[in-house]
PDB file of C-alpha atoms in Angstrom:
ATOM      1  CA  UNK G   1     124.538 123.007 134.631  1.00  0.00           C
ATOM      2  CA  UNK G   2     122.303 122.039 131.855  1.00  0.00           C
ATOM      3  CA  UNK G   3     120.678 124.420 129.243  1.00  0.00           C
ATOM      4  CA  UNK G   4     117.856 123.444 126.963  1.00  0.00           C
ATOM      5  CA  UNK G   5     116.568 123.924 123.214  1.00  0.00           C
ATOM      6  CA  UNK G   6     112.938 123.558 122.798  1.00  0.00           C
ATOM      7  CA  UNK G   7     111.493 124.040 118.805  1.00  0.00           C
ATOM      8  CA  UNK G   8     108.046 124.972 119.779  1.00  0.00           C
ATOM      9  CA  UNK G   9     104.855 125.021 117.375  1.00  0.00           C
ATOM     10  CA  UNK G  10     102.501 127.772 117.584  1.00  0.00           C
ATOM     11  CA  UNK G  11      99.035 127.904 116.498  1.00  0.00           C
ATOM     12  CA  UNK G  12     100.295 130.081 113.160  1.00  0.00           C
ATOM     13  CA  UNK G  13     102.953 127.139 112.281  1.00  0.00           C
ATOM     14  CA  UNK G  14     105.710 129.193 111.020  1.00  0.00           C
ATOM     15  CA  UNK G  15     108.309 126.919 109.853  1.00  0.00           C
ATOM     16  CA  UNK G  16     109.920 129.174 107.250  1.00  0.00           C
ATOM     17  CA  UNK G  17     109.279 128.858 103.607  1.00  0.00           C
ATOM     18  CA  UNK G  18     109.585 125.163 103.495  1.00  0.00           C
ATOM     19  CA  UNK G  19     106.200 124.831 105.676  1.00  0.00           C
ATOM     20  CA  UNK G  20     105.146 127.821 104.052  1.00  0.00           C
ATOM     21  CA  UNK G  21     105.448 125.377 101.047  1.00  0.00           C
ATOM     22  CA  UNK G  22     103.407 122.061 102.431  1.00  0.00           C
ATOM     23  CA  UNK G  23     100.876 124.500 103.253  1.00  0.00           C
ATOM     24  CA  UNK G  24     100.528 125.753  99.445  1.00  0.00           C
ATOM     25  CA  UNK G  25     101.074 122.054  98.206  1.00  0.00           C
ATOM     26  CA  UNK G  26      97.804 120.830 101.116  1.00  0.00           C
ATOM     27  CA  UNK G  27      95.448 123.508  99.500  1.00  0.00           C
ATOM     28  CA  UNK G  28      96.184 121.899  95.897  1.00  0.00           C
ATOM     29  CA  UNK G  29      96.106 118.375  97.062  1.00  0.00           C
ATOM     30  CA  UNK G  30      92.723 119.580  99.047  1.00  0.00           C
ATOM     31  CA  UNK G  31      91.094 120.270  95.454  1.00  0.00           C
ATOM     32  CA  UNK G  32      92.663 117.595  93.504  1.00  0.00           C
ATOM     33  CA  UNK G  33      91.060 115.367  95.966  1.00  0.00           C
ATOM     34  CA  UNK G  34      87.734 116.837  96.233  1.00  0.00           C
ATOM     35  CA  UNK G  35      86.818 117.118  92.800  1.00  0.00           C
ATOM     36  CA  UNK G  36      87.607 113.252  92.404  1.00  0.00           C
ATOM     37  CA  UNK G  37      85.743 112.626  95.089  1.00  0.00           C
ATOM     38  CA  UNK G  38      82.788 114.499  93.773  1.00  0.00           C
ATOM     39  CA  UNK G  39      82.893 112.408  89.946  1.00  0.00           C
ATOM     40  CA  UNK G  40      83.812 109.158  91.791  1.00  0.00           C
ATOM     41  CA  UNK G  41      80.505 109.954  94.158  1.00  0.00           C
ATOM     42  CA  UNK G  42      78.423 110.682  91.389  1.00  0.00           C
ATOM     43  CA  UNK G  43      79.259 107.700  88.723  1.00  0.00           C
ATOM     44  CA  UNK G  44      79.166 105.519  92.024  1.00  0.00           C
ATOM     45  CA  UNK G  45      75.190 105.816  91.506  1.00  0.00           C
ATOM     46  CA  UNK G  46      75.096 105.036  88.155  1.00  0.00           C
ATOM     47  CA  UNK G  47      76.913 102.140  88.514  1.00  0.00           C
ATOM     48  CA  UNK G  48      75.330 100.378  91.466  1.00  0.00           C
ATOM     49  CA  UNK G  49      71.956 100.586  89.211  1.00  0.00           C
ATOM     50  CA  UNK G  50      73.997  99.244  86.004  1.00  0.00           C
ATOM     51  CA  UNK G  51      75.296  96.513  88.463  1.00  0.00           C
ATOM     52  CA  UNK G  52      71.899  95.542  89.724  1.00  0.00           C
ATOM     53  CA  UNK G  53      70.092  95.900  86.298  1.00  0.00           C
ATOM     54  CA  UNK G  54      72.570  93.587  84.673  1.00  0.00           C
ATOM     55  CA  UNK G  55      72.975  91.034  87.054  1.00  0.00           C
ATOM     56  CA  UNK G  56      77.022  91.880  87.571  1.00  0.00           C
ATOM     57  CA  UNK G  57      78.645  91.108  90.746  1.00  0.00           C
ATOM     58  CA  UNK G  58      82.147  92.168  89.123  1.00  0.00           C
ATOM     59  CA  UNK G  59      79.898  96.368  88.684  1.00  0.00           C
ATOM     60  CA  UNK G  60      78.524  95.599  92.387  1.00  0.00           C
ATOM     61  CA  UNK G  61      81.802  94.723  93.938  1.00  0.00           C
ATOM     62  CA  UNK G  62      83.118  97.831  91.549  1.00  0.00           C
ATOM     63  CA  UNK G  63      80.190 100.165  92.487  1.00  0.00           C
ATOM     64  CA  UNK G  64      81.008  98.717  96.330  1.00  0.00           C
ATOM     65  CA  UNK G  65      84.898  99.705  95.844  1.00  0.00           C
ATOM     66  CA  UNK G  66      84.056 102.738  94.812  1.00  0.00           C
ATOM     67  CA  UNK G  67      81.972 103.402  97.539  1.00  0.00           C
ATOM     68  CA  UNK G  68      85.109 102.948  99.544  1.00  0.00           C
ATOM     69  CA  UNK G  69      86.887 105.809  97.230  1.00  0.00           C
ATOM     70  CA  UNK G  70      83.912 108.148  97.782  1.00  0.00           C
ATOM     71  CA  UNK G  71      84.300 107.959 101.622  1.00  0.00           C
ATOM     72  CA  UNK G  72      88.469 108.025 101.631  1.00  0.00           C
ATOM     73  CA  UNK G  73      87.913 110.826  99.132  1.00  0.00           C
ATOM     74  CA  UNK G  74      86.251 112.623 100.996  1.00  0.00           C
ATOM     75  CA  UNK G  75      87.504 111.799 104.682  1.00  0.00           C
ATOM     76  CA  UNK G  76      90.898 112.577 102.847  1.00  0.00           C
ATOM     77  CA  UNK G  77      89.565 116.063 101.944  1.00  0.00           C
ATOM     78  CA  UNK G  78      88.439 116.483 105.249  1.00  0.00           C
ATOM     79  CA  UNK G  79      91.851 115.805 106.204  1.00  0.00           C
ATOM     80  CA  UNK G  80      93.429 118.906 104.603  1.00  0.00           C
ATOM     81  CA  UNK G  81      90.251 121.050 105.636  1.00  0.00           C
ATOM     82  CA  UNK G  82      90.968 120.148 109.552  1.00  0.00           C
ATOM     83  CA  UNK G  83      94.302 120.856 109.484  1.00  0.00           C
ATOM     84  CA  UNK G  84      94.661 124.092 108.956  1.00  0.00           C
ATOM     85  CA  UNK G  85      93.059 124.710 112.028  1.00  0.00           C
ATOM     86  CA  UNK G  86      95.837 126.223 114.692  1.00  0.00           C
ATOM     87  CA  UNK G  87      97.184 124.433 116.863  1.00  0.00           C
ATOM     88  CA  UNK G  88      95.908 124.680 121.026  1.00  0.00           C
ATOM     89  CA  UNK G  89      96.536 123.781 124.527  1.00  0.00           C
ATOM     90  CA  UNK G  90      94.553 120.436 124.160  1.00  0.00           C
ATOM     91  CA  UNK G  91      96.327 119.852 121.063  1.00  0.00           C
ATOM     92  CA  UNK G  92      99.999 121.397 120.805  1.00  0.00           C
ATOM     93  CA  UNK G  93     101.018 119.597 117.782  1.00  0.00           C
ATOM     94  CA  UNK G  94      97.771 120.801 115.895  1.00  0.00           C
ATOM     95  CA  UNK G  95      95.698 118.311 113.659  1.00  0.00           C
ATOM     96  CA  UNK G  96      98.213 116.953 110.892  1.00  0.00           C
ATOM     97  CA  UNK G  97      97.736 113.685 112.513  1.00  0.00           C
ATOM     98  CA  UNK G  98      94.293 113.624 111.318  1.00  0.00           C
ATOM     99  CA  UNK G  99      94.992 112.710 107.895  1.00  0.00           C
ATOM    100  CA  UNK G 100      97.449 109.593 108.782  1.00  0.00           C
ATOM    101  CA  UNK G 101      94.105 108.121 111.363  1.00  0.00           C
ATOM    102  CA  UNK G 102      91.770 108.946 107.684  1.00  0.00           C
ATOM    103  CA  UNK G 103      94.399 106.735 105.347  1.00  0.00           C
ATOM    104  CA  UNK G 104      94.012 104.259 108.333  1.00  0.00           C
ATOM    105  CA  UNK G 105      90.457 104.509 108.692  1.00  0.00           C
ATOM    106  CA  UNK G 106      90.563 104.160 104.735  1.00  0.00           C
ATOM    107  CA  UNK G 107      92.777 101.131 104.600  1.00  0.00           C
ATOM    108  CA  UNK G 108      91.195  99.233 107.167  1.00  0.00           C
ATOM    109  CA  UNK G 109      87.411 100.005 105.065  1.00  0.00           C
ATOM    110  CA  UNK G 110      89.370  98.489 102.519  1.00  0.00           C
ATOM    111  CA  UNK G 111      89.742  94.929 104.127  1.00  0.00           C
ATOM    112  CA  UNK G 112      85.782  94.887 105.181  1.00  0.00           C
ATOM    113  CA  UNK G 113      84.711  95.238 101.347  1.00  0.00           C
ATOM    114  CA  UNK G 114      87.286  92.733 100.138  1.00  0.00           C
ATOM    115  CA  UNK G 115      85.649  90.777 102.537  1.00  0.00           C
ATOM    116  CA  UNK G 116      82.543  91.078 101.362  1.00  0.00           C
ATOM    117  CA  UNK G 117      83.394  90.106  97.791  1.00  0.00           C
ATOM    118  CA  UNK G 118      85.026  87.385  98.234  1.00  0.00           C
ATOM    119  CA  UNK G 119      82.129  86.173 100.148  1.00  0.00           C
ATOM    120  CA  UNK G 120      79.511  86.843  97.466  1.00  0.00           C
ATOM    121  CA  UNK G 121      82.078  85.599  94.570  1.00  0.00           C
ATOM    122  CA  UNK G 122      81.778  82.149  96.592  1.00  0.00           C
ATOM    123  CA  UNK G 123      78.002  82.068  96.751  1.00  0.00           C
ATOM    124  CA  UNK G 124      77.677  82.975  92.967  1.00  0.00           C
ATOM    125  CA  UNK G 125      80.318  79.956  91.948  1.00  0.00           C
ATOM    126  CA  UNK G 126      78.167  78.052  94.231  1.00  0.00           C
ATOM    127  CA  UNK G 127      74.700  79.154  91.801  1.00  0.00           C
ATOM    128  CA  UNK G 128      73.858  79.873  88.206  1.00  0.00           C
ATOM    129  CA  UNK G 129      72.508  83.422  87.566  1.00  0.00           C
ATOM    130  CA  UNK G 130      72.196  85.870  84.586  1.00  0.00           C
ATOM    131  CA  UNK G 131      74.605  88.511  83.743  1.00  0.00           C
ATOM    132  CA  UNK G 132      73.542  91.101  80.870  1.00  0.00           C
ATOM    133  CA  UNK G 133      77.073  91.075  79.484  1.00  0.00           C
ATOM    134  CA  UNK G 134      76.382  94.056  76.776  1.00  0.00           C
ATOM    135  CA  UNK G 135      75.045  96.933  79.482  1.00  0.00           C
ATOM    136  CA  UNK G 136      77.947  95.260  82.617  1.00  0.00           C
ATOM    137  CA  UNK G 137      80.773  96.563  79.693  1.00  0.00           C
ATOM    138  CA  UNK G 138      79.060  99.812  78.417  1.00  0.00           C
ATOM    139  CA  UNK G 139      78.820 100.385  82.603  1.00  0.00           C
ATOM    140  CA  UNK G 140      82.266  99.273  83.013  1.00  0.00           C
ATOM    141  CA  UNK G 141      83.798 101.501  80.478  1.00  0.00           C
ATOM    142  CA  UNK G 142      82.723 104.559  81.598  1.00  0.00           C
ATOM    143  CA  UNK G 143      84.043 104.098  85.023  1.00  0.00           C
ATOM    144  CA  UNK G 144      87.415 103.438  83.797  1.00  0.00           C
ATOM    145  CA  UNK G 145      87.026 106.749  82.072  1.00  0.00           C
ATOM    146  CA  UNK G 146      86.181 108.220  85.379  1.00  0.00           C
ATOM    147  CA  UNK G 147      88.765 106.224  87.276  1.00  0.00           C
ATOM    148  CA  UNK G 148      91.243 107.199  85.037  1.00  0.00           C
ATOM    149  CA  UNK G 149      89.792 111.354  85.194  1.00  0.00           C
ATOM    150  CA  UNK G 150      90.016 110.658  88.596  1.00  0.00           C
ATOM    151  CA  UNK G 151      93.440 109.082  88.725  1.00  0.00           C
ATOM    152  CA  UNK G 152      95.112 111.702  86.519  1.00  0.00           C
ATOM    153  CA  UNK G 153      93.914 113.916  89.318  1.00  0.00           C
ATOM    154  CA  UNK G 154      95.525 112.547  92.138  1.00  0.00           C
ATOM    155  CA  UNK G 155      98.788 112.053  89.763  1.00  0.00           C
ATOM    156  CA  UNK G 156      99.246 115.753  89.674  1.00  0.00           C
ATOM    157  CA  UNK G 157      98.538 116.257  93.454  1.00  0.00           C
ATOM    158  CA  UNK G 158     101.214 115.300  95.769  1.00  0.00           C
ATOM    159  CA  UNK G 159     102.010 111.575  95.829  1.00  0.00           C
ATOM    160  CA  UNK G 160     104.512 111.354  98.413  1.00  0.00           C
ATOM    161  CA  UNK G 161     102.070 112.749 101.353  1.00  0.00           C
ATOM    162  CA  UNK G 162     100.264 109.263 102.677  1.00  0.00           C
ATOM    163  CA  UNK G 163      96.413 111.067 102.471  1.00  0.00           C
ATOM    164  CA  UNK G 164      97.127 111.669  99.060  1.00  0.00           C
ATOM    165  CA  UNK G 165      98.747 107.854  98.534  1.00  0.00           C
ATOM    166  CA  UNK G 166      95.940 106.602  99.624  1.00  0.00           C
ATOM    167  CA  UNK G 167      93.578 108.067  97.834  1.00  0.00           C
ATOM    168  CA  UNK G 168      95.265 107.503  94.604  1.00  0.00           C
ATOM    169  CA  UNK G 169      95.352 103.684  96.242  1.00  0.00           C
ATOM    170  CA  UNK G 170      91.385 103.756  95.865  1.00  0.00           C
ATOM    171  CA  UNK G 171      91.229 104.752  92.758  1.00  0.00           C
ATOM    172  CA  UNK G 172      93.816 102.943  91.028  1.00  0.00           C
ATOM    173  CA  UNK G 173      92.086  99.818  92.420  1.00  0.00           C
ATOM    174  CA  UNK G 174      88.713 100.714  91.177  1.00  0.00           C
ATOM    175  CA  UNK G 175      90.680 101.816  88.036  1.00  0.00           C
ATOM    176  CA  UNK G 176      91.412  98.053  87.978  1.00  0.00           C
ATOM    177  CA  UNK G 177      88.295  96.925  89.257  1.00  0.00           C
ATOM    178  CA  UNK G 178      86.462  98.084  86.437  1.00  0.00           C
ATOM    179  CA  UNK G 179      88.902  96.923  83.454  1.00  0.00           C
ATOM    180  CA  UNK G 180      88.090  93.110  85.434  1.00  0.00           C
ATOM    181  CA  UNK G 181      84.570  94.347  84.558  1.00  0.00           C
ATOM    182  CA  UNK G 182      85.233  95.304  81.895  1.00  0.00           C
ATOM    183  CA  UNK G 183      86.596  91.960  80.514  1.00  0.00           C
ATOM    184  CA  UNK G 184      83.724  89.993  82.134  1.00  0.00           C
ATOM    185  CA  UNK G 185      81.678  92.067  80.064  1.00  0.00           C
ATOM    186  CA  UNK G 186      83.031  91.014  77.173  1.00  0.00           C
ATOM    187  CA  UNK G 187      83.742  87.246  77.889  1.00  0.00           C
ATOM    188  CA  UNK G 188      80.002  86.886  78.440  1.00  0.00           C
ATOM    189  CA  UNK G 189      78.715  88.691  75.571  1.00  0.00           C
ATOM    190  CA  UNK G 190      80.900  86.625  72.831  1.00  0.00           C
ATOM    191  CA  UNK G 191      81.288  83.435  74.821  1.00  0.00           C
ATOM    192  CA  UNK G 192      78.258  83.975  77.825  1.00  0.00           C
ATOM    193  CA  UNK G 193      80.580  81.954  79.875  1.00  0.00           C
ATOM    194  CA  UNK G 194      79.057  83.647  83.737  1.00  0.00           C
ATOM    195  CA  UNK G 195      81.558  82.177  85.836  1.00  0.00           C
ATOM    196  CA  UNK G 196      84.279  85.139  84.704  1.00  0.00           C
ATOM    197  CA  UNK G 197      81.851  87.938  87.116  1.00  0.00           C
ATOM    198  CA  UNK G 198      82.976  86.127  90.364  1.00  0.00           C
ATOM    199  CA  UNK G 199      85.690  85.114  89.735  1.00  0.00           C
ATOM    200  CA  UNK G 200      86.925  88.111  88.211  1.00  0.00           C
ATOM    201  CA  UNK G 201      85.408  89.837  91.448  1.00  0.00           C
ATOM    202  CA  UNK G 202      87.679  87.971  93.458  1.00  0.00           C
ATOM    203  CA  UNK G 203      90.832  89.111  91.747  1.00  0.00           C
ATOM    204  CA  UNK G 204      89.353  92.459  92.390  1.00  0.00           C
ATOM    205  CA  UNK G 205      88.996  91.754  96.091  1.00  0.00           C
ATOM    206  CA  UNK G 206      93.013  90.917  96.546  1.00  0.00           C
ATOM    207  CA  UNK G 207      93.862  93.981  94.314  1.00  0.00           C
ATOM    208  CA  UNK G 208      92.408  95.760  97.299  1.00  0.00           C
ATOM    209  CA  UNK G 209      93.593  93.637 100.120  1.00  0.00           C
ATOM    210  CA  UNK G 210      97.193  93.973  98.761  1.00  0.00           C
ATOM    211  CA  UNK G 211      96.299  98.078  98.709  1.00  0.00           C
ATOM    212  CA  UNK G 212      94.569  98.579 102.058  1.00  0.00           C
ATOM    213  CA  UNK G 213      97.709  96.345 103.649  1.00  0.00           C
ATOM    214  CA  UNK G 214     100.045  98.614 102.319  1.00  0.00           C
ATOM    215  CA  UNK G 215      98.248 101.531 103.856  1.00  0.00           C
ATOM    216  CA  UNK G 216      96.977 100.519 107.476  1.00  0.00           C
ATOM    217  CA  UNK G 217     100.543  99.400 107.456  1.00  0.00           C
ATOM    218  CA  UNK G 218     102.422 102.692 106.880  1.00  0.00           C
ATOM    219  CA  UNK G 219      99.350 104.975 108.977  1.00  0.00           C
ATOM    220  CA  UNK G 220     100.087 102.285 111.341  1.00  0.00           C
ATOM    221  CA  UNK G 221     103.776 102.591 111.141  1.00  0.00           C
ATOM    222  CA  UNK G 222     103.207 106.832 112.302  1.00  0.00           C
ATOM    223  CA  UNK G 223     100.497 106.406 114.607  1.00  0.00           C
ATOM    224  CA  UNK G 224     102.614 103.773 116.527  1.00  0.00           C
ATOM    225  CA  UNK G 225     105.648 106.901 116.568  1.00  0.00           C
ATOM    226  CA  UNK G 226     107.564 104.483 114.496  1.00  0.00           C
ATOM    227  CA  UNK G 227     110.766 106.448 112.681  1.00  0.00           C
ATOM    228  CA  UNK G 228     110.675 107.366 109.053  1.00  0.00           C
ATOM    229  CA  UNK G 229     111.376 104.360 107.187  1.00  0.00           C
ATOM    230  CA  UNK G 230     114.024 106.033 104.985  1.00  0.00           C
ATOM    231  CA  UNK G 231     116.025 107.317 108.515  1.00  0.00           C
ATOM    232  CA  UNK G 232     118.249 104.783 110.133  1.00  0.00           C
ATOM    233  CA  UNK G 233     117.942 105.998 113.298  1.00  0.00           C
ATOM    234  CA  UNK G 234     121.652 104.475 114.773  1.00  0.00           C
ATOM    235  CA  UNK G 235     123.678 106.667 112.929  1.00  0.00           C
ATOM    236  CA  UNK G 236     122.485 110.221 114.115  1.00  0.00           C
ATOM    237  CA  UNK G 237     124.512 110.161 118.146  1.00  0.00           C
ATOM    238  CA  UNK G 238     127.301 108.721 116.213  1.00  0.00           C
ATOM    239  CA  UNK G 239     127.947 111.461 113.296  1.00  0.00           C
ATOM    240  CA  UNK G 240     126.816 114.491 115.867  1.00  0.00           C
ATOM    241  CA  UNK G 241     129.910 113.228 118.164  1.00  0.00           C
ATOM    242  CA  UNK G 242     131.664 113.166 114.943  1.00  0.00           C
ATOM    243  CA  UNK G 243     130.961 116.406 113.245  1.00  0.00           C
ATOM    244  CA  UNK G 244     129.697 118.986 116.353  1.00  0.00           C
ATOM    245  CA  UNK G 245     132.852 120.105 117.382  1.00  0.00           C
ATOM    246  CA  UNK G 246     131.997 120.266 121.803  1.00  0.00           C
ATOM    247  CA  UNK G 247     129.232 116.896 121.830  1.00  0.00           C
ATOM    248  CA  UNK G 248     131.410 114.451 124.133  1.00  0.00           C
ATOM    249  CA  UNK G 249     128.173 111.544 123.703  1.00  0.00           C
ATOM    250  CA  UNK G 250     124.808 111.865 122.167  1.00  0.00           C
ATOM    251  CA  UNK G 251     122.007 109.272 123.791  1.00  0.00           C
ATOM    252  CA  UNK G 252     117.744 109.298 124.080  1.00  0.00           C
ATOM    253  CA  UNK G 253     117.642 109.717 120.619  1.00  0.00           C
ATOM    254  CA  UNK G 254     114.018 109.682 119.775  1.00  0.00           C
ATOM    255  CA  UNK G 255     112.657 110.756 115.989  1.00  0.00           C
ATOM    256  CA  UNK G 256     109.134 109.819 114.912  1.00  0.00           C
ATOM    257  CA  UNK G 257     106.279 111.722 112.209  1.00  0.00           C
ATOM    258  CA  UNK G 258     103.180 114.124 113.057  1.00  0.00           C
ATOM    259  CA  UNK G 259     102.695 113.211 109.223  1.00  0.00           C
ATOM    260  CA  UNK G 260     105.126 111.844 106.338  1.00  0.00           C
ATOM    261  CA  UNK G 261     106.280 115.604 105.593  1.00  0.00           C
ATOM    262  CA  UNK G 262     106.567 116.294 109.291  1.00  0.00           C
ATOM    263  CA  UNK G 263     109.084 115.004 110.844  1.00  0.00           C
ATOM    264  CA  UNK G 264     109.692 115.592 114.325  1.00  0.00           C
ATOM    265  CA  UNK G 265     113.697 114.470 116.208  1.00  0.00           C
ATOM    266  CA  UNK G 266     114.950 114.842 119.773  1.00  0.00           C
ATOM    267  CA  UNK G 267     118.115 113.811 122.166  1.00  0.00           C
ATOM    268  CA  UNK G 268     120.332 114.376 124.747  1.00  0.00           C
ATOM    269  CA  UNK G 269     123.900 115.952 124.155  1.00  0.00           C
ATOM    270  CA  UNK G 270     126.400 115.717 126.278  1.00  0.00           C
ATOM    271  CA  UNK G 271     128.936 118.311 126.122  1.00  0.00           C
ATOM    272  CA  UNK G 272     132.302 119.671 127.921  1.00  0.00           C
ATOM    273  CA  UNK G 273     132.764 122.068 130.757  1.00  0.00           C
ATOM    274  CA  UNK G 274     133.376 125.046 129.140  1.00  0.00           C
ATOM    275  CA  UNK G 275     131.358 124.285 125.984  1.00  0.00           C
ATOM    276  CA  UNK G 276     128.837 126.924 124.579  1.00  0.00           C
ATOM    277  CA  UNK G 277     125.528 125.385 124.790  1.00  0.00           C
ATOM    278  CA  UNK G 278     123.432 128.097 122.560  1.00  0.00           C
ATOM    279  CA  UNK G 279     126.401 127.453 120.038  1.00  0.00           C
ATOM    280  CA  UNK G 280     126.491 123.442 120.059  1.00  0.00           C
ATOM    281  CA  UNK G 281     122.326 123.439 120.208  1.00  0.00           C
ATOM    282  CA  UNK G 282     122.397 125.292 116.749  1.00  0.00           C
ATOM    283  CA  UNK G 283     125.876 123.282 115.274  1.00  0.00           C
ATOM    284  CA  UNK G 284     123.375 120.419 116.259  1.00  0.00           C
ATOM    285  CA  UNK G 285     120.598 120.963 113.967  1.00  0.00           C
ATOM    286  CA  UNK G 286     121.978 122.273 111.387  1.00  0.00           C
ATOM    287  CA  UNK G 287     124.026 119.295 111.202  1.00  0.00           C
ATOM    288  CA  UNK G 288     120.565 117.276 111.762  1.00  0.00           C
ATOM    289  CA  UNK G 289     119.288 119.230 109.207  1.00  0.00           C
ATOM    290  CA  UNK G 290     121.711 118.977 106.456  1.00  0.00           C
ATOM    291  CA  UNK G 291     122.715 115.316 106.940  1.00  0.00           C
ATOM    292  CA  UNK G 292     119.074 113.653 107.977  1.00  0.00           C
ATOM    293  CA  UNK G 293     116.320 116.315 106.965  1.00  0.00           C
ATOM    294  CA  UNK G 294     115.368 116.530 110.533  1.00  0.00           C
ATOM    295  CA  UNK G 295     114.012 120.350 110.751  1.00  0.00           C
ATOM    296  CA  UNK G 296     111.810 120.255 113.943  1.00  0.00           C
ATOM    297  CA  UNK G 297     114.232 119.194 116.840  1.00  0.00           C
ATOM    298  CA  UNK G 298     114.463 119.533 120.287  1.00  0.00           C
ATOM    299  CA  UNK G 299     118.332 119.607 121.531  1.00  0.00           C
ATOM    300  CA  UNK G 300     118.963 119.051 125.280  1.00  0.00           C
ATOM    301  CA  UNK G 301     122.945 120.195 126.580  1.00  0.00           C
ATOM    302  CA  UNK G 302     123.831 117.679 129.653  1.00  0.00           C
ATOM    303  CA  UNK G 303     126.691 118.235 131.363  1.00  0.00           C
ATOM    304  CA  UNK G 304     127.876 115.547 133.432  1.00  0.00           C
ATOM    305  CA  UNK G 305     125.200 112.946 134.576  1.00  0.00           C
ATOM    306  CA  UNK G 306     121.946 112.770 132.260  1.00  0.00           C
ATOM    307  CA  UNK G 307     119.304 113.982 134.767  1.00  0.00           C
ATOM    308  CA  UNK G 308     117.060 110.893 133.417  1.00  0.00           C
ATOM    309  CA  UNK G 309     119.712 108.378 134.640  1.00  0.00           C
ATOM    310  CA  UNK G 310     118.215 106.004 137.458  1.00  0.00           C
ATOM    311  CA  UNK G 311     118.922 107.989 141.267  1.00  0.00           C
ATOM    312  CA  UNK G 312     121.883 105.136 142.624  1.00  0.00           C
ATOM    313  CA  UNK G 313     120.788 104.735 145.857  1.00  0.00           C
ATOM    314  CA  UNK G 314     122.683 105.483 149.016  1.00  0.00           C
ATOM    315  CA  UNK G 315     122.958 103.516 151.469  1.00  0.00           C
ATOM    316  CA  UNK G 316     121.990 104.132 155.634  1.00  0.00           C
ATOM    317  CA  UNK G 317     124.088 103.632 158.186  1.00  0.00           C
TER     318      UNK G 317
END
């Protein structure tokens, strides 16, 4: 005799007060990211013009990073809007994971822009070029103010969200890039030493690469159905056996994330013959939520041999 309990995800995503709170957080995140994208996009145009006129690679590099910021913030904003769509028969988990795909794409974009900056910096170091340090410093200073404003906007959002986190890393890297361009402009004004411009551009690119790796690594882990980093899945089975009455063994434990906030678990629980299956399922789910913070669980009850075990071969006489 077997029983099972499936935690369904209907179109309305009605998962109790905690999940409604998540929807409220998503709305706040969407507003803040949208505003940050707007001010970043507007200043990006001004910074490109300033970089071309002044001949500053650091400004152009920073504008290039701002372009990826604008794209990242816009995609992040669109990702939050798309997650509003209900689940359907083709996408039974809904569209929540689109924001993880956005974060992964943003990380790859950071790799590309960093490679371009390094290439241009090497070319600049090989040749002598005039840089208008005064204009460069002014534009970089204004860019710094814009990036600080965008960073403060995202700082007030849910930073545990991967989509928000990737957008914040973009803006933070751009903020540091503006600082580097500002320093380069000041050095050129006071000393005339123009190699500071491409050298600081390389520094900005290294910051971008580090940020890109963090984003791609985290998003890739989720896309590969990896278990949440803070959770040791090896502890789940022995904990349930020790704390849920009637459970003899637990196996086939699988934990993964749809998004960082939405974690799932499935497992098989082998129980004694006369144990009430419904009571065990509820107890297991309560324990998973209380001990491990997993409130989206599918628990399959088994008595005797696991249905997924390889069947024994029957010898023919």
